[in-house]
PDB file of C-alpha atoms in Angstrom:
ATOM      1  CA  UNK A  17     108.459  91.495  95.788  1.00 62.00           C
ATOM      2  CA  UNK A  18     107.486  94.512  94.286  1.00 75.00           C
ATOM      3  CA  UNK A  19     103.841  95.850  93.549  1.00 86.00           C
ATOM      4  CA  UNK A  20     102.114  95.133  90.282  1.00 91.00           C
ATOM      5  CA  UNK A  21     102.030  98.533  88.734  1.00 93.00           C
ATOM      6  CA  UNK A  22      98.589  99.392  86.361  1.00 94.00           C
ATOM      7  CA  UNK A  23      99.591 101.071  83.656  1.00 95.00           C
ATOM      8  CA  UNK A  24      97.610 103.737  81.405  1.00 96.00           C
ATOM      9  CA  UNK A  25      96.280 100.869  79.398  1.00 94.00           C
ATOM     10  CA  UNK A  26      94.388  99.432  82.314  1.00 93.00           C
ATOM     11  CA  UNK A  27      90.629  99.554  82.181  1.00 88.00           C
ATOM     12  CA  UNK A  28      90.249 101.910  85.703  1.00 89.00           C
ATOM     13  CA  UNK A  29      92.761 103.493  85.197  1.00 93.00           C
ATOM     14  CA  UNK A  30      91.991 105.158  81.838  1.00 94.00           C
ATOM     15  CA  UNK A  31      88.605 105.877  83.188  1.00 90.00           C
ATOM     16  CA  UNK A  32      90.028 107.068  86.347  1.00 93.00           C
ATOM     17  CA  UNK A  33      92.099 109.820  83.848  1.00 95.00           C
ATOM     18  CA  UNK A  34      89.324 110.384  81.723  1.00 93.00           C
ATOM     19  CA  UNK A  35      86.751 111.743  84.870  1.00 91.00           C
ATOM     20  CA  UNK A  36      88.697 114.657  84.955  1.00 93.00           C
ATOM     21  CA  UNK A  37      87.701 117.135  82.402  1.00 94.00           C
ATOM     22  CA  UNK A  38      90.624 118.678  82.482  1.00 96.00           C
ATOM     23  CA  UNK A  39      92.822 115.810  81.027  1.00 96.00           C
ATOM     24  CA  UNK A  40      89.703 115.014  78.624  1.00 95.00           C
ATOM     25  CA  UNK A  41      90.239 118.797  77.261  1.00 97.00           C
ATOM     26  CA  UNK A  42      94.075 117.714  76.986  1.00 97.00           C
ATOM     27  CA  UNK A  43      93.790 114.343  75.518  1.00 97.00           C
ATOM     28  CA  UNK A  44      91.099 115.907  72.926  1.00 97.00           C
ATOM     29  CA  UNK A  45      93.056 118.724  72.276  1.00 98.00           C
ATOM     30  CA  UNK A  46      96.477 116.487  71.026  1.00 98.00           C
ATOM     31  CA  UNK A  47      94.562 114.515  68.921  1.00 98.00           C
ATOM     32  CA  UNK A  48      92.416 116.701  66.861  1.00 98.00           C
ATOM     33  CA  UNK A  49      94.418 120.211  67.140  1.00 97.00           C
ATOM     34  CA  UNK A  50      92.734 121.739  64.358  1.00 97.00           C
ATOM     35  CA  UNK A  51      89.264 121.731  66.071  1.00 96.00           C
ATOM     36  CA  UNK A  52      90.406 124.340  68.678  1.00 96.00           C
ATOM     37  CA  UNK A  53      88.456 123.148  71.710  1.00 97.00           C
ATOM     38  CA  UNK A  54      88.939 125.664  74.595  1.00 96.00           C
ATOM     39  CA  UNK A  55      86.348 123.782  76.616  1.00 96.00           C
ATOM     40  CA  UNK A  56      84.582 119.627  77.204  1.00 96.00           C
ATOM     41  CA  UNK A  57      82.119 118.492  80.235  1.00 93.00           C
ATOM     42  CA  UNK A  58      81.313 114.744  80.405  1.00 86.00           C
ATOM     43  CA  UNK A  59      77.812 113.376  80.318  1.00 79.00           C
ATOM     44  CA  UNK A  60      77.010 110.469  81.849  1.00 67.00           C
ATOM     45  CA  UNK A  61      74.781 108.126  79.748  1.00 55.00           C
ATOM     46  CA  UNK A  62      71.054 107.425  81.317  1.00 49.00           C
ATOM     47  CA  UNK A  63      71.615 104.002  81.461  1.00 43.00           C
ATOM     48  CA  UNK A  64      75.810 103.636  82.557  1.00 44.00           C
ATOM     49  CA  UNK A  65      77.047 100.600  83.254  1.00 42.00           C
ATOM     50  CA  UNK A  66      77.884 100.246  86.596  1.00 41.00           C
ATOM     51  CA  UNK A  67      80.290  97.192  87.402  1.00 40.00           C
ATOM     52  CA  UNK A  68      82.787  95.983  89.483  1.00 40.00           C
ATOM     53  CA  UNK A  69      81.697  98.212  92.358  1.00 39.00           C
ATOM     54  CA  UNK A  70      84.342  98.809  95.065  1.00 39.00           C
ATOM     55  CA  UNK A  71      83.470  99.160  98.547  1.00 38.00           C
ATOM     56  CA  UNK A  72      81.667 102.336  99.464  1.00 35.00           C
ATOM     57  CA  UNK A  73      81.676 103.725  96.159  1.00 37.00           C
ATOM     58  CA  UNK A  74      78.668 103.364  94.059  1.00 34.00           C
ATOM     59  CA  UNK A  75      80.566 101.537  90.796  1.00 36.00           C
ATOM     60  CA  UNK A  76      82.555 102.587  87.700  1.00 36.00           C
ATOM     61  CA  UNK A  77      80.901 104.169  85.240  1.00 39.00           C
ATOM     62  CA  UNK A  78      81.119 102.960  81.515  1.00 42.00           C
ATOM     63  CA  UNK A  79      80.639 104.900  78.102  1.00 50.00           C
ATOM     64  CA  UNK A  80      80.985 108.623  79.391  1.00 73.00           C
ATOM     65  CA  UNK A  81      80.660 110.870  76.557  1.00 90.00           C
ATOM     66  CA  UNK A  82      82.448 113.869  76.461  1.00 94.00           C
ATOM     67  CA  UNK A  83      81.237 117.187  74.878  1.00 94.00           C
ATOM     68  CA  UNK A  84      83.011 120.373  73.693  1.00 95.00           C
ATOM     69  CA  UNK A  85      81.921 123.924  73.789  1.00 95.00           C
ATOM     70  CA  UNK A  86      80.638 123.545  69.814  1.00 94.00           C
ATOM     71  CA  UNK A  87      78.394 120.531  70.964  1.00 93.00           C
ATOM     72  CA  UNK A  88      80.412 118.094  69.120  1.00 95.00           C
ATOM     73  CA  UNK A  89      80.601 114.897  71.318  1.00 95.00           C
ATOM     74  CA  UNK A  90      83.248 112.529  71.637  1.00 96.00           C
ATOM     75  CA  UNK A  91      83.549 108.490  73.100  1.00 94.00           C
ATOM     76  CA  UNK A  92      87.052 107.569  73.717  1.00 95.00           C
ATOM     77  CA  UNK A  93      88.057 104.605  74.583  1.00 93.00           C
ATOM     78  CA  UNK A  94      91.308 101.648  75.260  1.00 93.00           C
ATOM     79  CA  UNK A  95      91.515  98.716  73.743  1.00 92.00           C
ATOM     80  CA  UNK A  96      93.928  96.444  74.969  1.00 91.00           C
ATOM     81  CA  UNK A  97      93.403  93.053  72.888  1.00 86.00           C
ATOM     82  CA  UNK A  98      93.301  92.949  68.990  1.00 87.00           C
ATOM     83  CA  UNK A  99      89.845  90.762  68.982  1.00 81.00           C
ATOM     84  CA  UNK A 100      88.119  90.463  65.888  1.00 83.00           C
ATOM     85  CA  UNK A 101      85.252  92.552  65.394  1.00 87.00           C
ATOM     86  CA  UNK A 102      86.493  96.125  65.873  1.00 90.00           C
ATOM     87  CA  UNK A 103      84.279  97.722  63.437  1.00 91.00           C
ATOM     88  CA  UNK A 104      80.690  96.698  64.945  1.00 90.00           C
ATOM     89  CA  UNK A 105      81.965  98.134  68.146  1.00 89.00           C
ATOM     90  CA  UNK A 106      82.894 101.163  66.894  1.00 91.00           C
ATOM     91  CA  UNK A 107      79.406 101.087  64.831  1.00 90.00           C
ATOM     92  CA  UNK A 108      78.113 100.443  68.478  1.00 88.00           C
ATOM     93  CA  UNK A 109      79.459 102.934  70.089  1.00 89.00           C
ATOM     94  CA  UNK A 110      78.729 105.372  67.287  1.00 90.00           C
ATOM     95  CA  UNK A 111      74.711 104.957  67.828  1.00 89.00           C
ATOM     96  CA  UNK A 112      75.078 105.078  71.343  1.00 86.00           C
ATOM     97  CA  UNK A 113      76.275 108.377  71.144  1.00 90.00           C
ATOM     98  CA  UNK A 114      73.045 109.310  68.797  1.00 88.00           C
ATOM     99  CA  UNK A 115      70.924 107.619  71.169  1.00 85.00           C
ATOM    100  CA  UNK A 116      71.927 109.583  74.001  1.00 84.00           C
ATOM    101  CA  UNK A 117      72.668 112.917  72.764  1.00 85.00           C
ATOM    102  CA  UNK A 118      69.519 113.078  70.505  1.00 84.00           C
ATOM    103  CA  UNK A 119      67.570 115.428  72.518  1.00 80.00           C
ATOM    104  CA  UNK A 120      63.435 114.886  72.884  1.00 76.00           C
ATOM    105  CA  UNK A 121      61.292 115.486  70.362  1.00 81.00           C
ATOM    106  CA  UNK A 122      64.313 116.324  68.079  1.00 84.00           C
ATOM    107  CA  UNK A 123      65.038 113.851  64.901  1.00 83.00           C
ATOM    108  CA  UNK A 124      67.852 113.119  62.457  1.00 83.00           C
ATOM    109  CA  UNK A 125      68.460 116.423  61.210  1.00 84.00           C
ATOM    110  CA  UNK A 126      69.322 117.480  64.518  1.00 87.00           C
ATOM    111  CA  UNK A 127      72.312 114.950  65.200  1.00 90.00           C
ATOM    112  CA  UNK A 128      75.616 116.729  66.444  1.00 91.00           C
ATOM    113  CA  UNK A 129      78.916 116.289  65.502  1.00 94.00           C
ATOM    114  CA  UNK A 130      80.548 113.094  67.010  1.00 95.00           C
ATOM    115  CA  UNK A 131      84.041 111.690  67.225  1.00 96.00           C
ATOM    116  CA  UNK A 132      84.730 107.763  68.522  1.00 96.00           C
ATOM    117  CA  UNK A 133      88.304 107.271  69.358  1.00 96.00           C
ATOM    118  CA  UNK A 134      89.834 104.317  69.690  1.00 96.00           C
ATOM    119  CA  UNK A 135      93.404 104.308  71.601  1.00 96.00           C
ATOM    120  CA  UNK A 136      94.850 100.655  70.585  1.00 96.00           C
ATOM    121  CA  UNK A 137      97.652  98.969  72.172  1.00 94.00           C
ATOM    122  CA  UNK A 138      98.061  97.321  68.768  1.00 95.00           C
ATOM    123  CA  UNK A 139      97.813  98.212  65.151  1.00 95.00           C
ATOM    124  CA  UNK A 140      94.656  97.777  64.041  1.00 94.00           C
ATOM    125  CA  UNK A 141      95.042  97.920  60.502  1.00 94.00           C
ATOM    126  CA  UNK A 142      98.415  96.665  60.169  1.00 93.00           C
ATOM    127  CA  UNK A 143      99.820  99.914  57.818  1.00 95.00           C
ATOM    128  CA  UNK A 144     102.137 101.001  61.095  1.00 96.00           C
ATOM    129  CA  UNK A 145     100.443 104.341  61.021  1.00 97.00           C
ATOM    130  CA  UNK A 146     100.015 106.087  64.161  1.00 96.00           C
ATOM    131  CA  UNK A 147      96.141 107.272  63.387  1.00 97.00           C
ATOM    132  CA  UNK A 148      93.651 106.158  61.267  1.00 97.00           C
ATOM    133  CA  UNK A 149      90.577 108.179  60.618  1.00 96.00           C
ATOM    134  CA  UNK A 150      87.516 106.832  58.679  1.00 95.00           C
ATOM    135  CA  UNK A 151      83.931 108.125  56.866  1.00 93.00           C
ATOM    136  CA  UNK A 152      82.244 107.165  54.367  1.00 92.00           C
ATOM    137  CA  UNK A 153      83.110 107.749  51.005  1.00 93.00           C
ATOM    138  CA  UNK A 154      81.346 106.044  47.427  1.00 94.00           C
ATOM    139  CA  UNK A 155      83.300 102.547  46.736  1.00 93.00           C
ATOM    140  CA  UNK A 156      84.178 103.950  42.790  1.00 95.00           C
ATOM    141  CA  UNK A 157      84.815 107.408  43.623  1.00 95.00           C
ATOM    142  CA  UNK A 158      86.866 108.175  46.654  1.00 88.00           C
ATOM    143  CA  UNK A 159      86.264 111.633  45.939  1.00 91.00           C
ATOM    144  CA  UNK A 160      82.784 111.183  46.872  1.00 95.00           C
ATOM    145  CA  UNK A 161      81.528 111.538  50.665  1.00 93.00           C
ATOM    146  CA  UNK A 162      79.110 110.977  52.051  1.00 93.00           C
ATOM    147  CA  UNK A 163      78.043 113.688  54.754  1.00 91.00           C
ATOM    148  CA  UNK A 164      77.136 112.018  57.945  1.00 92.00           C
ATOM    149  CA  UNK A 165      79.145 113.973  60.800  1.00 92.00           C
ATOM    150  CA  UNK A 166      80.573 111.080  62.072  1.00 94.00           C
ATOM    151  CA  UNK A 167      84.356 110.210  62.610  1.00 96.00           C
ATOM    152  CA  UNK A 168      86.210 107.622  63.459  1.00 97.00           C
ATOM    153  CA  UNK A 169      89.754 107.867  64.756  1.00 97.00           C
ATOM    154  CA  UNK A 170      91.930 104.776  65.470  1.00 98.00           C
ATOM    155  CA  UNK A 171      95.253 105.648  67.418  1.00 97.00           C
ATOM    156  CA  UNK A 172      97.945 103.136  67.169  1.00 96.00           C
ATOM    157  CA  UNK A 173     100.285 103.253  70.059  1.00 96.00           C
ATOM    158  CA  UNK A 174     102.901 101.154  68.192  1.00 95.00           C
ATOM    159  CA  UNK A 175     103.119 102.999  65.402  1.00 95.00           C
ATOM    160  CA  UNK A 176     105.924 104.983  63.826  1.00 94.00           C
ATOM    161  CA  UNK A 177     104.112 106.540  60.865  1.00 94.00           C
ATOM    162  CA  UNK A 178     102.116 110.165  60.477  1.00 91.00           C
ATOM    163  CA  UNK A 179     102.572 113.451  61.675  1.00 94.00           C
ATOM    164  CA  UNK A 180     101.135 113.775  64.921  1.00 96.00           C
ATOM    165  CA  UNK A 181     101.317 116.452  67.988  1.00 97.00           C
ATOM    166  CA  UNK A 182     103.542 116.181  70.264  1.00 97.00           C
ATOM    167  CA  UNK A 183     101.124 115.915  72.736  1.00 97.00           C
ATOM    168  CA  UNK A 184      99.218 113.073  71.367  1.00 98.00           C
ATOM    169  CA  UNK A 185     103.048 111.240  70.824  1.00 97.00           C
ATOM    170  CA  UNK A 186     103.546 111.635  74.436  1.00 97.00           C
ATOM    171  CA  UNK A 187     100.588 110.447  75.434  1.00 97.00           C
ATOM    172  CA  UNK A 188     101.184 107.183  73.430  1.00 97.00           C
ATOM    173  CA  UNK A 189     104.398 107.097  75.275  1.00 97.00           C
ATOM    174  CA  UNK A 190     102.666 106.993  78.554  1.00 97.00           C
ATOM    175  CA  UNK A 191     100.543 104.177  76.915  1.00 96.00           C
ATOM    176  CA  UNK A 192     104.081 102.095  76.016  1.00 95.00           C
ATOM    177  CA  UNK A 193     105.456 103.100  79.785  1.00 94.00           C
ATOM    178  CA  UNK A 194     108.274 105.461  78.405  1.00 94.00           C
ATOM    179  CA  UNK A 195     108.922 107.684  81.090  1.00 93.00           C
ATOM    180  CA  UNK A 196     111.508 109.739  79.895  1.00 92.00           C
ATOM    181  CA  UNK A 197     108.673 112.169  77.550  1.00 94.00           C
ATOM    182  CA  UNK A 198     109.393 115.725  79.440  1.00 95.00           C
ATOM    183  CA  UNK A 199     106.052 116.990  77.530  1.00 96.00           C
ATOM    184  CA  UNK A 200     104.009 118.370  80.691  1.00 97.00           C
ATOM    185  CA  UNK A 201     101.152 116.454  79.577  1.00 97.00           C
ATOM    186  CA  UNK A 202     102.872 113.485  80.073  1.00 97.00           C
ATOM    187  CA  UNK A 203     104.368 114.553  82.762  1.00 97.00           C
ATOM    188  CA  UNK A 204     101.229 114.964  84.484  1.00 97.00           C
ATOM    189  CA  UNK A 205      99.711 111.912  83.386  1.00 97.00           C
ATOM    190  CA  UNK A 206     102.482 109.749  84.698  1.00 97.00           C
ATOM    191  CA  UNK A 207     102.446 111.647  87.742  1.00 97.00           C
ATOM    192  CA  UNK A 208      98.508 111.207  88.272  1.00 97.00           C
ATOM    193  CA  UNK A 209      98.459 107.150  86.999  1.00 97.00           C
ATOM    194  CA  UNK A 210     101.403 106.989  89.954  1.00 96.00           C
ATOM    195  CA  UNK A 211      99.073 108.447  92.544  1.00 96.00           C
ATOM    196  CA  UNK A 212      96.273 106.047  90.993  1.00 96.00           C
ATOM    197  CA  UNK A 213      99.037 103.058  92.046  1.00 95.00           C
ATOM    198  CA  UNK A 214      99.633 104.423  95.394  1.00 95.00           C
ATOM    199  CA  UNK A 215      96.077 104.920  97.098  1.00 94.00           C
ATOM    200  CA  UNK A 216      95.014 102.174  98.910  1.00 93.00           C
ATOM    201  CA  UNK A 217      91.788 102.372  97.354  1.00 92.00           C
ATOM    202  CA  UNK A 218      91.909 102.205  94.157  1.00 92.00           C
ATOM    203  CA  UNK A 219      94.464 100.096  94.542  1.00 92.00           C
ATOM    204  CA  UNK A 220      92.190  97.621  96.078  1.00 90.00           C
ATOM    205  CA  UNK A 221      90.005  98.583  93.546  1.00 89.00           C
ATOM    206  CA  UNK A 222      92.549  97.675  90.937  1.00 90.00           C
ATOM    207  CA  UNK A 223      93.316  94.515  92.226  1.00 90.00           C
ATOM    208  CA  UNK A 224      89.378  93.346  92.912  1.00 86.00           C
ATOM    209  CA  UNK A 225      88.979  94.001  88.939  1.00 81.00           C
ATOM    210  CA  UNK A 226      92.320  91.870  88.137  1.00 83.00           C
ATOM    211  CA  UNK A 227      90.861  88.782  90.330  1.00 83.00           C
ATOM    212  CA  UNK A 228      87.224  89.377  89.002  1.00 77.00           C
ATOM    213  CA  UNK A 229      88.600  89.426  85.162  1.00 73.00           C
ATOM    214  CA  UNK A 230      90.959  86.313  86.181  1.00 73.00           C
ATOM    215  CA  UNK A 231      87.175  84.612  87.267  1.00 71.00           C
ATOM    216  CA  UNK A 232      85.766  85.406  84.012  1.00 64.00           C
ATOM    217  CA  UNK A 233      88.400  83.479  82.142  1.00 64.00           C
ATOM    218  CA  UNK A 234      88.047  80.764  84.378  1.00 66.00           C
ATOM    219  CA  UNK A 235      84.510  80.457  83.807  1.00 61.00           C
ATOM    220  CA  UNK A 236      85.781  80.294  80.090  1.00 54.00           C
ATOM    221  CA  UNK A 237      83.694  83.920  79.460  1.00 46.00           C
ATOM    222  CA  UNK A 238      86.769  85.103  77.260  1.00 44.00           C
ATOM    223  CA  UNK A 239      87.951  82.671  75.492  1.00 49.00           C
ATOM    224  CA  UNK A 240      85.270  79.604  75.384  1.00 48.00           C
ATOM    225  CA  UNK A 241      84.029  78.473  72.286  1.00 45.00           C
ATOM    226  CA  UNK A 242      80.801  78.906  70.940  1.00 43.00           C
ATOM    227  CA  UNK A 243      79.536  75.533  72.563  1.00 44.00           C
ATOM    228  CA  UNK A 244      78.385  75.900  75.929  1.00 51.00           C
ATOM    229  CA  UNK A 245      78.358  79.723  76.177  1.00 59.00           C
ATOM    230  CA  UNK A 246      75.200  79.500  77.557  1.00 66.00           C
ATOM    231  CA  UNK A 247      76.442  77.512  80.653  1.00 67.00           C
ATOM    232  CA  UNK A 248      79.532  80.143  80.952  1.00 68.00           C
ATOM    233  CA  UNK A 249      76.740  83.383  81.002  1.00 72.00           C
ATOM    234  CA  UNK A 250      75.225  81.477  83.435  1.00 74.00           C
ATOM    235  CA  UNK A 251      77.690  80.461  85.819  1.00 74.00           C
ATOM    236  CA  UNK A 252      78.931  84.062  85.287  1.00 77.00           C
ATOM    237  CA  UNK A 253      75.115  85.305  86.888  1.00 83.00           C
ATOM    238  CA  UNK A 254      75.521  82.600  89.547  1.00 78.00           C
ATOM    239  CA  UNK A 255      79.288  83.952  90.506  1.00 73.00           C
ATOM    240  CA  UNK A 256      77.892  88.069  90.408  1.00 78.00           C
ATOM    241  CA  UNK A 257      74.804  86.773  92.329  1.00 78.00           C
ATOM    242  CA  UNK A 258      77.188  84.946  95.106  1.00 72.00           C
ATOM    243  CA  UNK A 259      78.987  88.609  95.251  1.00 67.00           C
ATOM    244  CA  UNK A 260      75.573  90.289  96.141  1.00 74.00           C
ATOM    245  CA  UNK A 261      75.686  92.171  92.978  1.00 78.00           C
ATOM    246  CA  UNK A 262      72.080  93.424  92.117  1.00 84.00           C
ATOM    247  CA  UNK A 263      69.762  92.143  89.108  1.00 87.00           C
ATOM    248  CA  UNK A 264      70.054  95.408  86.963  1.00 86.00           C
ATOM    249  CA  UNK A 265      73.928  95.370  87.396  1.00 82.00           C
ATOM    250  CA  UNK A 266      74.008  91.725  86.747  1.00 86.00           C
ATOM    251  CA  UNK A 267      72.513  91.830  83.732  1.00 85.00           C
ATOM    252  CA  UNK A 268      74.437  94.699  82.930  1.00 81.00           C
ATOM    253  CA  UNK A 269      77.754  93.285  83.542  1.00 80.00           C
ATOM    254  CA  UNK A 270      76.743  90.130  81.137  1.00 81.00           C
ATOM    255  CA  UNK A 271      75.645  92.209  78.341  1.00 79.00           C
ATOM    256  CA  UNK A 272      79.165  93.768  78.799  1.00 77.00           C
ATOM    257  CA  UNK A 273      81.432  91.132  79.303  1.00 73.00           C
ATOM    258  CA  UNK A 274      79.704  88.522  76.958  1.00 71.00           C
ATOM    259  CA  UNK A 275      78.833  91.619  74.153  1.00 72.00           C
ATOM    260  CA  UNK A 276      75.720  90.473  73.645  1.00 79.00           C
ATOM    261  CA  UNK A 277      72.180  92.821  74.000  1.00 80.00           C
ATOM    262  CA  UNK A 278      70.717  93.673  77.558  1.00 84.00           C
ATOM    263  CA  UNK A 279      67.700  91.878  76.285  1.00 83.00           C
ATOM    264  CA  UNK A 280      69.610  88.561  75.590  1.00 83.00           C
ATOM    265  CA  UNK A 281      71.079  88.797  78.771  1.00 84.00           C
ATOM    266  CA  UNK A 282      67.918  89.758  80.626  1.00 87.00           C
ATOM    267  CA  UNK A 283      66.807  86.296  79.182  1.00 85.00           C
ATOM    268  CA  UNK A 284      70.057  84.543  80.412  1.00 84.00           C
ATOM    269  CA  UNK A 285      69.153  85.607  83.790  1.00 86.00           C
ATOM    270  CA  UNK A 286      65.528  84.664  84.211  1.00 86.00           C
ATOM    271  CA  UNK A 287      66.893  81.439  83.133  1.00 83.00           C
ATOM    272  CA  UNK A 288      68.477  81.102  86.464  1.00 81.00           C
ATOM    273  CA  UNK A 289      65.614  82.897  88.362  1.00 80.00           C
ATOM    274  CA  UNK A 290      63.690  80.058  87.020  1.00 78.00           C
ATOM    275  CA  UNK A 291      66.030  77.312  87.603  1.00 75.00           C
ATOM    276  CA  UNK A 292      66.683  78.210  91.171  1.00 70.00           C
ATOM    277  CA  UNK A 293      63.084  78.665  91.797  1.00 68.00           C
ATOM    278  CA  UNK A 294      62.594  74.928  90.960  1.00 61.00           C
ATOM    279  CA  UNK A 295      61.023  75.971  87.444  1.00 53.00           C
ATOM    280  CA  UNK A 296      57.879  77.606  88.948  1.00 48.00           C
ATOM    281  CA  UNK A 297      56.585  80.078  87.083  1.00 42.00           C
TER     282      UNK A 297
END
C-alpha cells in the first residue's frame, strides 16, 4: 500500500516551505513582481502559537510574518476549506500584523506597509479569477480610496482568469499536484515538499497532525453545532491535557482550533481546572 503523500496544501508542509527565506523571497517575488523585493527575513510573533509539538522539537510555529528590505511586511497563508467567514480572518490577521510590527512608543502614523495573502484551494469569490486584491475604496465613487497601506491578495488555485507570472502559475500548479511545470521554482518546490514526505520525522510529524485533526472532528470541534460547543472545547482541553501538553499551549491551541479569543479560552480552561479540582476555589 503506498504512503499517503502531503501535498503543498498541507498545513506543515506550507509552513515547513515558508521557514526558508529563500522560498519566502520566491513565493513573494511571483506574486507581486512589480514591488522588486531583492531581500525578506521572517519575524516570529511574541506570542506564536506553538501546537502540535513533535518529539524533540519545541512545536510549529504559527503566524510568521515576513518582511522585505523596504519594511513592508507580509502574512501568507493556505486555506484549504471554503468556511464562511473569510473576511474577519483576513481583518484578523491584518491587525495582528499592526500589533506586532508597531514598534514601542511609535503610533498610527508610523504603521508600515503590509500585504495578507491568502493562497485558496478554492475560489473564494466565485469570478474564476486567479487573484483578487482588495482596499478600500468610497461605496459611490470607486474612484475614491481610501489610503490605509493595507492589501489584501486572494490567490485562487483553480482559477483560469488574469495575467499572472509564471512563477506564481507554477506555484499554483504545485498547489493542484501538476508535476509536469519545468519552471525551476517549481521544480524546487516539488523537489523540497518530496524530501518533506521522505524524512522520517516530519513524516511522523505529518502523520501525528493527521490523527490529532481526525480527534478534533471526533470531538465534533469542526463541524458541531452551536449547541454544546462548550462541552466539545472542553473535552478538547481534557484530550491536550491527557497528551501532557502545557496550560499556555493548551489554551493556545483552543483559541486556534475553536477561533475564538485567548481570553475566552483561558476561561474554558479554568472551567476544567475547577471542575477537576472538585469546584474548590
Amino acid at each position: 500500500m503506498a504512503q499517503e503523500y502531503f501535498d503543498f496544501t498541507n498545513d506543515l508542509i506550507f509552513r515547513w516551505v515558508m521557514e526558508r527565506e529563500e522560498n519566502c523571497l520566491a513565493i513573494l517575488r511571483a506574486i507581486l513582481p512589480e514591488l522588486k523585493i531583492t531581500a525578506v527575513k521572517r519575524r516570529e510573533n511574541e506570542h506564536p502559537v506553538n501546537y502540535l509539538a513533535f518529539d524533540d522539537e519545541r512545536g510549529v510555529r504559527f503566524d510568521a510574518i515576513i518582511e522585505d528590505d523596504q519594511e513592508r511586511f507580509y502574512d501568507v497563508e493556505m486555506q484549504v476549506a471554503n468556511q464562511p467567514g473569510l473576511g474577519k480572518r483576513v481583518r484578523y490577521y491584518q491587525a495582528q500584523i499592526d500589533q506586532e510590527t508597531l514598534k514601542k512608543g511609535e503610533d498610527y502614523d508610523d504603521l508600515r506597509e503590509s500585504y495578507v495573502i491568502f493562497f485558496c484551494a478554492f475560489d473564494p469569490c466565485g469570478q474564476d479569477r486567479r487573484l483578487y486584491q482588495f482596499h478600500y475604496y468610497e461605496d459611490n465613487d470607486r474612484q475614491l480610496r481610501l489610503s490605509t497601506n493595507s492589501h489584501v491578495i486572494l490567490i485562487n488555485a483553480l482559477g483560469t482568469k488574469d495575467q499572472i507570472t509564471p512563477e506564481l502559475a507554477a506555484v499554483l500548479d504545485v498547489m493542484n499536484r501538476r508535476r509536469d511545470n519545468q519552471n525551476p521554482l517549481a521544480v524546487s518546490l516539488v523537489k523540497e515538499i518530496d524530501d518533506y514526505n521522505r524524512d522520517k520525522k516530519r513524516r511522523r510529524a505529518l502523520m501525528n497532525l493527521k490523527m490529532r485533526l481526525k480527534d478534533e472532528r471526533r470531538l465534533g470541534l469542526s463541524e458541531g453545532r452551536a449547541e454544546g460547543r462548550d462541552e466539545m472545547a472542553l473535552g478538547l482541553i481534557h484530550a491536550l491535557q491527557a497528551q501532557g501538553m502545557p496550560q499556555k499551549q493548551i489554551v493556545e491551541a483552543l483559541a486556534l482550533a475553536r477561533k475564538i479569543s485567548l481570553a475566552e479560552a483561558q476561561r474554558y480552561y479554568e472551567q476544567v481546572a475547577q471542575a477537576d479540582s472538585g469546584g474548590e476555589h
